[in-house]
Coordinates of C-alpha atoms in Angstrom, one line a residue:
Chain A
X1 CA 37.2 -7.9 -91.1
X2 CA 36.4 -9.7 -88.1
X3 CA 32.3 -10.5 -87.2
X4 CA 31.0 -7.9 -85.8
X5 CA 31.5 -7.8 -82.3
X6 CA 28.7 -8.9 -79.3
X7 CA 27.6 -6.5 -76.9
X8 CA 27.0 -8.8 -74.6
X9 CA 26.6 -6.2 -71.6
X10 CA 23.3 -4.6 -73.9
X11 CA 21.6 -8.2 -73.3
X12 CA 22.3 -8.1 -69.3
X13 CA 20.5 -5.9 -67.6
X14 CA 22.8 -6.7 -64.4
X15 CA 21.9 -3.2 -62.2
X16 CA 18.8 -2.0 -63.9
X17 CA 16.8 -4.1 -61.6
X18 CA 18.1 -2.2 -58.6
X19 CA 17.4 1.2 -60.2
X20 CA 14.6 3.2 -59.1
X21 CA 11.7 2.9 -61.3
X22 CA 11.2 6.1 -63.3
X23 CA 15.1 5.5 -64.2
X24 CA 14.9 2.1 -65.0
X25 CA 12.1 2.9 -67.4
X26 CA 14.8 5.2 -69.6
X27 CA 17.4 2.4 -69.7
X28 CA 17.9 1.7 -73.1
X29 CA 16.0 5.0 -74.3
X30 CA 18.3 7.5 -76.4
X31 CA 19.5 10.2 -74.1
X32 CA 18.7 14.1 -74.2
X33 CA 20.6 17.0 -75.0
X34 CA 21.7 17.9 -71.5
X35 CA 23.3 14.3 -70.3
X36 CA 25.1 14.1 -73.7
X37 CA 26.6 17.3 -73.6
X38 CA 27.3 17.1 -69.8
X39 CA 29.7 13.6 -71.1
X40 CA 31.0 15.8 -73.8
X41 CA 32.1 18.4 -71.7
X42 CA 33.8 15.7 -69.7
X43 CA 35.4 14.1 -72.9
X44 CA 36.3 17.6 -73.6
X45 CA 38.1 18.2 -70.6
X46 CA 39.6 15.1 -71.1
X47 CA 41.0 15.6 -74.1
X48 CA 42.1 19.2 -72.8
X49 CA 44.2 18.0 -70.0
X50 CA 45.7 15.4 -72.2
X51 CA 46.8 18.2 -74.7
X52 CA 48.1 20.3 -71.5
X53 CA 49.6 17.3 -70.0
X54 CA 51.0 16.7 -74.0
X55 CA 52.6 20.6 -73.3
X56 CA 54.0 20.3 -70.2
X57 CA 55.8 17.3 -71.2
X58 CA 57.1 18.9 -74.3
X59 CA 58.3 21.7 -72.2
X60 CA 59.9 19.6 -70.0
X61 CA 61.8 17.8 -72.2
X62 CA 62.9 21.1 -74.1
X63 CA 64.2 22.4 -70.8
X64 CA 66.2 19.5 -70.1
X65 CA 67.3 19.9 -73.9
X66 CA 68.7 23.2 -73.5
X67 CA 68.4 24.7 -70.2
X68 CA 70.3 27.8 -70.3
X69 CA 67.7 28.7 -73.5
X70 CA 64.3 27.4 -72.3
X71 CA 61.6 29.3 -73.3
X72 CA 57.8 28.3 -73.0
X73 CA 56.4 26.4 -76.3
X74 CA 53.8 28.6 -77.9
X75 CA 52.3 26.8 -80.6
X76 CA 50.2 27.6 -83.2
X77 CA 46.8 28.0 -83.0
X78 CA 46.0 26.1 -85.9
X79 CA 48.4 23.4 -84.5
X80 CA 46.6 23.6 -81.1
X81 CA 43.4 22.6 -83.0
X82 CA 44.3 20.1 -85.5
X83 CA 46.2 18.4 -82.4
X84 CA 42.9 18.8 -80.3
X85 CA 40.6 16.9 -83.0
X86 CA 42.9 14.3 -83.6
X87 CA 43.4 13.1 -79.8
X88 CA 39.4 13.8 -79.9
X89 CA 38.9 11.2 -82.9
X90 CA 41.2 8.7 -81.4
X91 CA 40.3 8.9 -78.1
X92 CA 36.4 8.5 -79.4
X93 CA 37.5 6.1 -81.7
X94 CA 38.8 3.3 -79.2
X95 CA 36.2 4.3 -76.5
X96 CA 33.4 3.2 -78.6
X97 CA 34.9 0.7 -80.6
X98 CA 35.7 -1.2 -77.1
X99 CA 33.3 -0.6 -74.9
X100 CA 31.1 1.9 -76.6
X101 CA 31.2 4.8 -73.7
X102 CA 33.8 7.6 -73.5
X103 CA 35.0 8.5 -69.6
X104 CA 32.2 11.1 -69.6
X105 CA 29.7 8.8 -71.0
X106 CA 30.7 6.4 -68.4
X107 CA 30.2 8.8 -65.5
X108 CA 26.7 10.0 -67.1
X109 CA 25.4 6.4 -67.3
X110 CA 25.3 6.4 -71.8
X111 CA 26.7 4.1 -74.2
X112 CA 26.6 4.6 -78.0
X113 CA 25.2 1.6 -79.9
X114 CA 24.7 1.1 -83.8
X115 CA 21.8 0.1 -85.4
X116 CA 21.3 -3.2 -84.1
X117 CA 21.7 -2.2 -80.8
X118 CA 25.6 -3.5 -80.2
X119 CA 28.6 -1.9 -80.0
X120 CA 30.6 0.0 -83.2
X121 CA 32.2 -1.4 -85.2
X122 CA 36.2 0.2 -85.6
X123 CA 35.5 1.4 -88.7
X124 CA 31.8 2.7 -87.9
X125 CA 33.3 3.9 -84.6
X126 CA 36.4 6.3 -86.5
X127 CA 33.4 7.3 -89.2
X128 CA 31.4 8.3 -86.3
X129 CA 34.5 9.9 -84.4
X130 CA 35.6 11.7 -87.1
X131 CA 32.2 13.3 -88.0
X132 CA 31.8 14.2 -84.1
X133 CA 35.1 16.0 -84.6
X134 CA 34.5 17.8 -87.6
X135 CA 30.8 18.5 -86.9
X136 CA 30.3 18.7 -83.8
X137 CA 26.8 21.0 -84.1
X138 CA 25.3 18.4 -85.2
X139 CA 25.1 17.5 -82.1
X140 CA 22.1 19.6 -81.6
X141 CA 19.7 18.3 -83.9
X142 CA 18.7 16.3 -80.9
X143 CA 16.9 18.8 -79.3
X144 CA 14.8 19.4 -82.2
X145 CA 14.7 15.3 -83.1
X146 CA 11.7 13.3 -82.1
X147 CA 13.8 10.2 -81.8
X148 CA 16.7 12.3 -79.5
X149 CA 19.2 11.7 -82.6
X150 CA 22.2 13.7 -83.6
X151 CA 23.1 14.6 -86.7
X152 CA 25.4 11.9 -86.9
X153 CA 22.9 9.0 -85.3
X154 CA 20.9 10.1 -88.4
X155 CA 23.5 9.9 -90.7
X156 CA 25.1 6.7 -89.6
X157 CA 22.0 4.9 -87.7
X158 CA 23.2 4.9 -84.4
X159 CA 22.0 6.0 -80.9
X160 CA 23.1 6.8 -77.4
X161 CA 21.1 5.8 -74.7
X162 CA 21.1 5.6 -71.1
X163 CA 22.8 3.0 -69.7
X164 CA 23.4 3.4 -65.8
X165 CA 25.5 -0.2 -65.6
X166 CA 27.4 1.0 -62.8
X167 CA 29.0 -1.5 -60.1
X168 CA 27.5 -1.3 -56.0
X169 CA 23.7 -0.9 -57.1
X170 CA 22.2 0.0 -53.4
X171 CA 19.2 -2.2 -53.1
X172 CA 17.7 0.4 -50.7
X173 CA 16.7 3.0 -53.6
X174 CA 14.7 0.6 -55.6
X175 CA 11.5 2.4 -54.6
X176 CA 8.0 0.6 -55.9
X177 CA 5.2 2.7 -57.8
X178 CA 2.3 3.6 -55.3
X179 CA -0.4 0.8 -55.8
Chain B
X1 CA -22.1 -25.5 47.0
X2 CA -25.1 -27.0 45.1
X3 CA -25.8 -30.9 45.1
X4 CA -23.8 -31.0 42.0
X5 CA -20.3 -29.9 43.6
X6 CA -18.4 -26.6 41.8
X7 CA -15.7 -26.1 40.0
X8 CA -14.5 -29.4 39.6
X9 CA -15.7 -30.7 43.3
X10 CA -16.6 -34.4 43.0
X11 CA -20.2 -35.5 41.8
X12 CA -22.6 -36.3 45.1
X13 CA -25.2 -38.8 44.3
X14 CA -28.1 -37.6 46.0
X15 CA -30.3 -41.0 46.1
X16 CA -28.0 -44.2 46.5
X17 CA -29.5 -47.6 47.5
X18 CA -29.2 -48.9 50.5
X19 CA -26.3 -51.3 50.6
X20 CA -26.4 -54.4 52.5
X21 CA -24.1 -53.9 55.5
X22 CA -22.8 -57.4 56.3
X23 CA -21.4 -57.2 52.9
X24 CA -19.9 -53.8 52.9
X25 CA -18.5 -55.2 56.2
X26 CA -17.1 -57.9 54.3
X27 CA -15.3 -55.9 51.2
X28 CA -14.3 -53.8 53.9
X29 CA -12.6 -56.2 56.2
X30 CA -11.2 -57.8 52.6
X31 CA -9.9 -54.6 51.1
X32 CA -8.5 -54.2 54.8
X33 CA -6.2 -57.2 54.4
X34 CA -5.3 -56.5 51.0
X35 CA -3.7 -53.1 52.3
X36 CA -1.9 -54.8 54.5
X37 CA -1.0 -56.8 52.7
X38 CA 0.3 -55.0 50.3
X39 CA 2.3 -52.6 52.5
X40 CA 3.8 -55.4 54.2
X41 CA 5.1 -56.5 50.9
X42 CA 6.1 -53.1 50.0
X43 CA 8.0 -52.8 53.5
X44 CA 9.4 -55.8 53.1
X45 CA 10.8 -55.6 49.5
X46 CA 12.0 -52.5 50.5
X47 CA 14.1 -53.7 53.5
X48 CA 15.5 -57.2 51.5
X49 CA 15.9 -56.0 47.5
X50 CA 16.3 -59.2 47.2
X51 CA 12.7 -60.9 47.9
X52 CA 10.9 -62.5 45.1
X53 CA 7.5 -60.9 44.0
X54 CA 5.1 -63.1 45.6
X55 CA 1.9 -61.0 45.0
X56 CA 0.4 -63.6 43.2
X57 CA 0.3 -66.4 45.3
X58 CA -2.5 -68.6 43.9
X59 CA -0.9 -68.3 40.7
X60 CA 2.6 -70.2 41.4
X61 CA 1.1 -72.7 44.0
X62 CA 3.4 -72.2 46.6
X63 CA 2.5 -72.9 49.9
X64 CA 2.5 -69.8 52.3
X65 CA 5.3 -70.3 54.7
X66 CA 6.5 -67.1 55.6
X67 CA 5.7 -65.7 58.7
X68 CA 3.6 -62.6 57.6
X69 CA 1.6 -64.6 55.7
X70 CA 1.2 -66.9 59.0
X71 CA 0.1 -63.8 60.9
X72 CA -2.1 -62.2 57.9
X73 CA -3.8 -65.6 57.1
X74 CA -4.8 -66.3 61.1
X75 CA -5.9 -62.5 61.4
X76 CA -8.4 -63.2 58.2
X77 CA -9.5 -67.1 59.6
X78 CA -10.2 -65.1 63.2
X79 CA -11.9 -62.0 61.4
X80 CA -13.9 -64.3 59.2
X81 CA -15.3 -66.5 62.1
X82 CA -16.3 -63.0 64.3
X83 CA -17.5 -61.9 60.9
X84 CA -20.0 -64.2 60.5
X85 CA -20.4 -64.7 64.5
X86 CA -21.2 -60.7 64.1
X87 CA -23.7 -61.8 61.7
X88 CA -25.6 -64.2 63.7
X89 CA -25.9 -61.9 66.8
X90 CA -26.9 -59.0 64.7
X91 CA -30.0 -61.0 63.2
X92 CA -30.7 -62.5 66.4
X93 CA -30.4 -58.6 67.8
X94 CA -32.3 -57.4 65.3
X95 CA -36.1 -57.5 66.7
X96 CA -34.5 -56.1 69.7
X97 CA -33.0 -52.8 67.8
X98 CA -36.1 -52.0 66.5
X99 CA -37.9 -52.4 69.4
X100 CA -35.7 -49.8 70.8
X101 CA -35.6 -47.4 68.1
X102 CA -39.3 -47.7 67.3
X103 CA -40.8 -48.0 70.5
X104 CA -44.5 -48.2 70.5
X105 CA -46.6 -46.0 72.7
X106 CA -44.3 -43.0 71.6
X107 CA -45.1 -40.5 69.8
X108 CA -43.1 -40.6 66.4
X109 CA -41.7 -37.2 66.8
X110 CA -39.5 -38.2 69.6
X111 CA -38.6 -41.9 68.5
X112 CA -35.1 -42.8 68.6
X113 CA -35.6 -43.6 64.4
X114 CA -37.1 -40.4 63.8
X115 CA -34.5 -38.7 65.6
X116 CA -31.9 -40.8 63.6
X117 CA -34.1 -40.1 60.1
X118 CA -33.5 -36.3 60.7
X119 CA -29.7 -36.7 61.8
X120 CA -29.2 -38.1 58.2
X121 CA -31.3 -35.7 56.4
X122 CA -29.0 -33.0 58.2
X123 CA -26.1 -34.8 57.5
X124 CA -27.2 -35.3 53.4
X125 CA -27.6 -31.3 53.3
X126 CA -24.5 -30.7 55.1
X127 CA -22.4 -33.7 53.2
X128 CA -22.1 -31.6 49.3
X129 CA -20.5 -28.8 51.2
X130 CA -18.1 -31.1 53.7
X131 CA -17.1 -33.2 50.3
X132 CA -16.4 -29.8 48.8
X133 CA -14.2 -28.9 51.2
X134 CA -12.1 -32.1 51.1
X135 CA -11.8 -31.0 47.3
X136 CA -10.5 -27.7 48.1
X137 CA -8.4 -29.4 50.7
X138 CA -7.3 -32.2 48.3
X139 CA -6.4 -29.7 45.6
X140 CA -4.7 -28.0 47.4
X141 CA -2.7 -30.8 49.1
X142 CA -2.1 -32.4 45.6
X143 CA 1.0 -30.5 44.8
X144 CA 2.5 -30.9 48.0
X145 CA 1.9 -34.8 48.4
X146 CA 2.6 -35.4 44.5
X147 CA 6.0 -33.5 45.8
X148 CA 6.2 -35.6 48.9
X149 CA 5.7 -38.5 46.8
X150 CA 8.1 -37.7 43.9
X151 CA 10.6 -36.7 46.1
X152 CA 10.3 -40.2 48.1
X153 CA 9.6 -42.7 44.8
X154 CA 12.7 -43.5 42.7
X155 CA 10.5 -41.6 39.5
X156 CA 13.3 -42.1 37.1
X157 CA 13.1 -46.0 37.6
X158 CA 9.5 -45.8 37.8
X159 CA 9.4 -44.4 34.7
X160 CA 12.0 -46.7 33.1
X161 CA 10.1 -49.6 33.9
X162 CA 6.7 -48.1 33.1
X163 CA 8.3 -47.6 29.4
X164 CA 9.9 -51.0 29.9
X165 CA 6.6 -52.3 29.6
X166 CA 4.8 -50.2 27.2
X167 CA 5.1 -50.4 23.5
X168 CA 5.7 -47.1 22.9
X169 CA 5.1 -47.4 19.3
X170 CA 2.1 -48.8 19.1
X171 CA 0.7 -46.0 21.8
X172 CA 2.2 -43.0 19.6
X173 CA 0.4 -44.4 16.4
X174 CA -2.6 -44.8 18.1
X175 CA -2.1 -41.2 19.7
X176 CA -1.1 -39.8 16.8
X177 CA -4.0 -41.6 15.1
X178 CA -6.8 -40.0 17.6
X179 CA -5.1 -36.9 17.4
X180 CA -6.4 -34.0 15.2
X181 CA -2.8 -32.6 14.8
X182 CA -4.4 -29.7 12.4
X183 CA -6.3 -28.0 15.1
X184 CA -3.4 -28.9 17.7
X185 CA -0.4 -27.4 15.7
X186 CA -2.9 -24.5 15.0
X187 CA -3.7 -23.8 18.4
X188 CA -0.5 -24.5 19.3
X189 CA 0.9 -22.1 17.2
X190 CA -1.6 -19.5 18.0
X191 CA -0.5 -19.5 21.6
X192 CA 3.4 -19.5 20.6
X193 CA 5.1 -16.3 19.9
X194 CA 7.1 -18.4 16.7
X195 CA 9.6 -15.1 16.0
X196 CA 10.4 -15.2 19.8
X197 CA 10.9 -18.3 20.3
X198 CA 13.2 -18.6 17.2
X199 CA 15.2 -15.5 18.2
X200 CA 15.6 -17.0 21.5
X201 CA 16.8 -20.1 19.9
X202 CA 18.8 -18.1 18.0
X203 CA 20.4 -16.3 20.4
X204 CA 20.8 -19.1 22.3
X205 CA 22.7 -21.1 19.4
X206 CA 26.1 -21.1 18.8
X207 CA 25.8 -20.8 15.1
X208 CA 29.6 -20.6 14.1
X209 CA 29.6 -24.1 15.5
X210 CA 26.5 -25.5 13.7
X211 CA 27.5 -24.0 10.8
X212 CA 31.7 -26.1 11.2
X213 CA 29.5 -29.6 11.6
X214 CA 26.9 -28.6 8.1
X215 CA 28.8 -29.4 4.8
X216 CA 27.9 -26.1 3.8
X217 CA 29.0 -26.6 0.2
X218 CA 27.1 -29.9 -0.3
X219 CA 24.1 -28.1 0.9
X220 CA 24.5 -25.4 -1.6
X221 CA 25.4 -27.7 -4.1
X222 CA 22.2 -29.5 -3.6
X223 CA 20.6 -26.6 -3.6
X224 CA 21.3 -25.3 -6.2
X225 CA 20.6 -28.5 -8.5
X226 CA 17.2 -29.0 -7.3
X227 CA 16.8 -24.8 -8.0
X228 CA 16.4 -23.6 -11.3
X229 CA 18.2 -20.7 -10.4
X230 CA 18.2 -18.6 -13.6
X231 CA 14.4 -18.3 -13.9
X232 CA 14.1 -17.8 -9.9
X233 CA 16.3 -14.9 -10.3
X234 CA 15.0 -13.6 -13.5
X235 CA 11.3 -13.8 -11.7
X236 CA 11.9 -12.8 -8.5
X237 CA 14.9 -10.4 -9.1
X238 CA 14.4 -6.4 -10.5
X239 CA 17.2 -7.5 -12.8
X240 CA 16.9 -3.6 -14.4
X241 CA 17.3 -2.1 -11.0
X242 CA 20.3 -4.2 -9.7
X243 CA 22.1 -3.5 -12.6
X244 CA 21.5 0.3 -12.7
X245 CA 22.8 0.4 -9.1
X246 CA 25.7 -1.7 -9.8
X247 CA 26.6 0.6 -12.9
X248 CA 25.8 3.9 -10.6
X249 CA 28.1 3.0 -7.9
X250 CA 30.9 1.8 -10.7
X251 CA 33.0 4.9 -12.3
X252 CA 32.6 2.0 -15.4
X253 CA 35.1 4.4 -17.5
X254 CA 37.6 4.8 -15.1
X255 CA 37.2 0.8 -14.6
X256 CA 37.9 0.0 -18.2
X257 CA 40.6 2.5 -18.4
X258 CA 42.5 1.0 -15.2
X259 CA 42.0 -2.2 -16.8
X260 CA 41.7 -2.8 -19.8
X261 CA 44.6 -2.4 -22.4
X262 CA 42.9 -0.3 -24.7
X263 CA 45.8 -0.1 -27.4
X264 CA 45.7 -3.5 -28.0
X265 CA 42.0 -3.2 -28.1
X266 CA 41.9 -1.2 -30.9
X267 CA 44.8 -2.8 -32.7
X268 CA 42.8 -5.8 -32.6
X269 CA 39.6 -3.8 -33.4
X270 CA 41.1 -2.5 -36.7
X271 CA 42.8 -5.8 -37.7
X272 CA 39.5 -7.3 -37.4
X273 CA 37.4 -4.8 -39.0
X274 CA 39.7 -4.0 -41.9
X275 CA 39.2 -0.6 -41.7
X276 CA 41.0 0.4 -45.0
X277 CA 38.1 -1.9 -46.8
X278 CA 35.5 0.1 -45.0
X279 CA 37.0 3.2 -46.1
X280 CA 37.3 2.3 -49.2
X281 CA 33.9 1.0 -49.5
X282 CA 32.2 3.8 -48.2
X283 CA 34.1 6.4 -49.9
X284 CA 33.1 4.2 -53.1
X285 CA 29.5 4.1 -52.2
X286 CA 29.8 8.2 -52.4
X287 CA 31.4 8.6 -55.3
X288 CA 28.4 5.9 -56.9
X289 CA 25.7 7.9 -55.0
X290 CA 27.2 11.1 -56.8
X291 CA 27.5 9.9 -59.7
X292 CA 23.9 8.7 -59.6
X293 CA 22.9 11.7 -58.2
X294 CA 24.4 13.8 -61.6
X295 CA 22.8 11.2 -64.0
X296 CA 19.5 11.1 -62.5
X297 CA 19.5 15.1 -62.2
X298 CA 20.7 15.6 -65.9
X299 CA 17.9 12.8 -66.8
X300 CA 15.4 14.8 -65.5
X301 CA 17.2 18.1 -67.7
X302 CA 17.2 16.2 -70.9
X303 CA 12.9 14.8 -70.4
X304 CA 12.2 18.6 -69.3
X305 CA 14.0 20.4 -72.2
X306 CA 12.4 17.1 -74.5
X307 CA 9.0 18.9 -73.5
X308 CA 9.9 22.5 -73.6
X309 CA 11.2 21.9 -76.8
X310 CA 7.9 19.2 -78.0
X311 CA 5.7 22.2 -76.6
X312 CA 7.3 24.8 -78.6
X313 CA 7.5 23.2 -81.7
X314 CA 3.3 22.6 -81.1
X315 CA 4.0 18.3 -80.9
X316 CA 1.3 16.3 -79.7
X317 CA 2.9 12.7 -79.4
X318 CA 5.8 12.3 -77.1
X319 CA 9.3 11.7 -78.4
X320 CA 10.0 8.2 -79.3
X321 CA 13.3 7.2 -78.2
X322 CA 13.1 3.7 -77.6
X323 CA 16.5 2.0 -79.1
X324 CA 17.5 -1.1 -80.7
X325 CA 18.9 -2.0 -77.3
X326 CA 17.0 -5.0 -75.6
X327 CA 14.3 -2.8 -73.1
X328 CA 14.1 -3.6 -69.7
X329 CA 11.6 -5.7 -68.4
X330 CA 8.7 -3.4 -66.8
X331 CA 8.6 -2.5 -62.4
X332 CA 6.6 -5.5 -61.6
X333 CA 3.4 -4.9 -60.1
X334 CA 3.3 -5.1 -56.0
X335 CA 1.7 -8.3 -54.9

């Protein structure tokens, strides 16, 4: 096991200085239940077009197999499932072992950090995938948390917070508090 | 006409002292010989060009040969000798004279001096109007006799040698010098109609030809050195309004259209410009400002269900979510 990896991104607050102020002020806060389920919807769709993309693929290649006798796969619904959770837990595996965001925390502006603040770890990042997969409800202990943590932050002490680090900051919406 | 004389008439003395006749006889009979003299030289120069001036005599020493001045210098020695011969008899007729004009035993009212004393009292009220006349007269003969004389002196030579002997220079300074040439321009240019007289010059110019001898380009460019041209026309020019004419009496698009190749302007606009980075850009900056847009909006979702929820579940203190990620610094306050 190599040392554990630098975030070096979480010590450079490169755009939040061009942020407004009310949104600068959350930067680094752990996120509510609304912007983390808006990026798993994303990651869900995500993962759903990769499973239909998976399909057509699969049905392609079995019509150019046997042409004369195509028919449509028609899987399993167990298989669709087991399929859907494991291109879930990888796909949430490498995001946040490598940069610490999935696509849809990306377009949301959150990253998922441990408990020092950095990014996962592989092995804390597939523990963390794999319980996201398999329990995903837990998801919704942060509405009721007072620290905005998931079932699985709890469990494994780490946290997603806002982290708008996106490129072309417009310098024009930094607006000032009132004096 | 009073004693004085009118309108210019000459100035009668009234009371004049009695001059001494034997000498006004004298300067008479001189001034006499002097005329004569003097148009017997004139005469004569006039028929021989060639005659020396010989006016001053005294002065050069030479002896007077010629016959005139034979006949003029016996003519004065006789007139000088009955002159004073004249002289003598009139003393020694004196007694006589009076005797005659003031005879005694008569009564003063018919003596031959009374008689005389009143002829000249007549004559002194009568002489201010007779002078007057001869000024009337004169006046009016003036112009004829300055014609007559004019017409029979050589003027052009007289004047030649009049400005042969003058320095001219000296007399204009010393005009110029007395003259107030203020007052006289002003007055001058009081009485002159300037804008006539300039049209008439003008008209009377032939202008094409004036304008073939100026070096009409060295003018202009000397002109237009000593001008600072730029801020004359900026001051003095309605800059705004000459160009709003200009551009209402241009179709300025049909212009450019006629002339200007406007393919290749916009080929060169676009290769300048890179368009495609523009579009690029800008399309970028919406999807950012979208994006931002979402996150700010579902920011604002996730603090107001944090309070629904806080309120419903009776908390007082606000959620701490503060992270083990480094915070950002606080919004600075304005200066």
């Amino acid at each position: 096991m190599t040392a554990e990896p630098v975030d070096e991104r979480a010590s450079r607050p490169r755009a939040t200085r061009a942020l407004p102020v009310v949104v600068r002020e959350h930067q680094g806060r752990r996120a509510g239940i609304v912007t983390r389920l808006l990026a798993n919807a994303v990651d869900f769709a995500i993962v759903t077009g990769f499973l239909i993309g998976t399909w057509f693929t699969w049905a392609a290649l079995r019509f150019l197999r046997s042409p004369t006798g195509f028919t449509w796969p028609a899987p399993s619904w167990w298989i669709v499932v087991v399929a859907f959770e494991v291109v879930a837990f990888v796909y949430f595996t490498v995001s946040w072992a490598t940069t610490g965001r999935t696509y849809g925390a990306v377009l949301l502006g959150l990253r998922v950090v441990n408990f020092r603040g950095r990014r996962m770890r592989w092995s804390g990042a597939a523990l963390r995938a794999a319980f996201c997969v398999l329990f995903w409800v837990g998801l919704f202990w942060v509405v009721v948390s007072r620290s905005n943590r998931s079932v699985q932050d709890v469990v494994l002490r780490t946290s997603v917070v806002y982290d708008w680090d996106i490129a072309a900051p417009a310098e024009q919406d930094v607006t000032e508090p009132p004096p | 006409m009073d004693e004085n004389g009118a309108g210019g008439a000459l100035p009668v003395p009234v009371v004049r002292p009695t001059p001494d006749l034997a000498e006004v006889a004298s300067q008479v009979v001189r001034a006499a010989f002097g005329v004569t003299s003097l148009v017997t030289e004139i005469l004569l120069r006039a028929v021989d060009g060639t005659r020396e001036h010989r006016l001053p005599a005294a002065a050069d020493g030479v002896g007077a040969t010629a016959p005139v001045d034979v006949l003029l210098g016996t003519a004065w020695v006789v007139t000088a000798a009955s002159g004073r011969a004249l002289g003598t008899t009139a003393r020694a007729v004196r007694p006589v004279v009076t005797l005659l004009v003031e005879p005694p035993l008569v009564p003063e009212s018919v003596r031959p001096a009374t008689l005389f004393a009143t002829a000249a009292r007549a004559w002194r009220r009568e002489q201010p109007a007779a002078m007057g006349t001869v000024t009337r007269l004169s006046s009016s003969i003036v112009p004829d006799t300055t014609e007559l004389v004019v017409r029979l002196v050589d003027v052009d030579a007289l004047a030649a040698a009049v400005v042969q002997r003058m320095d001219l220079t000296t007399l204009a300074t010393d005009v110029v010098e007395d003259i107030d040439l203020d007052r006289v321009v002003g007055a001058a240019l009081q009485r002159i109609d300037v804008q006539r007289l300039v049209e008439e010059v003008v008209a009377g110019l032939d202008l094409a030809a004036v304008v073939d001898r100026i070096d009409l380009a060295g003018v202009v460019d000397e002109s237009l050195d000593r001008i600072d041209l730029t801020s004359l026309v900026v001051k003095r020019v309605d800059l705004s309004r000459v160009v709003n004419d200009a551009l209402d009496q241009l179709d300025l698009t049909q212009l450019v259209m006629d002339r200007v190749d406007l393919a290749r302007v916009a080929e060169y606009v676009i290769d300048e410009i890179d368009l495609a980075g523009i579009i690029r850009e800008s399309s970028g900056s919406i999807a950012t400002e979208t994006v931002r847009g979402i996150r700010r909006q579902s920011l604002d979702a996730d603090e107001a269900v944090n309070r629904v929820v806080d309120r419903l579940l009776l908390r007082r203190r606000a959620r701490r979510t503060q992270s083990p990620l480094p915070q950002p610094p606080p919004a600075e306050p304005p200066s």
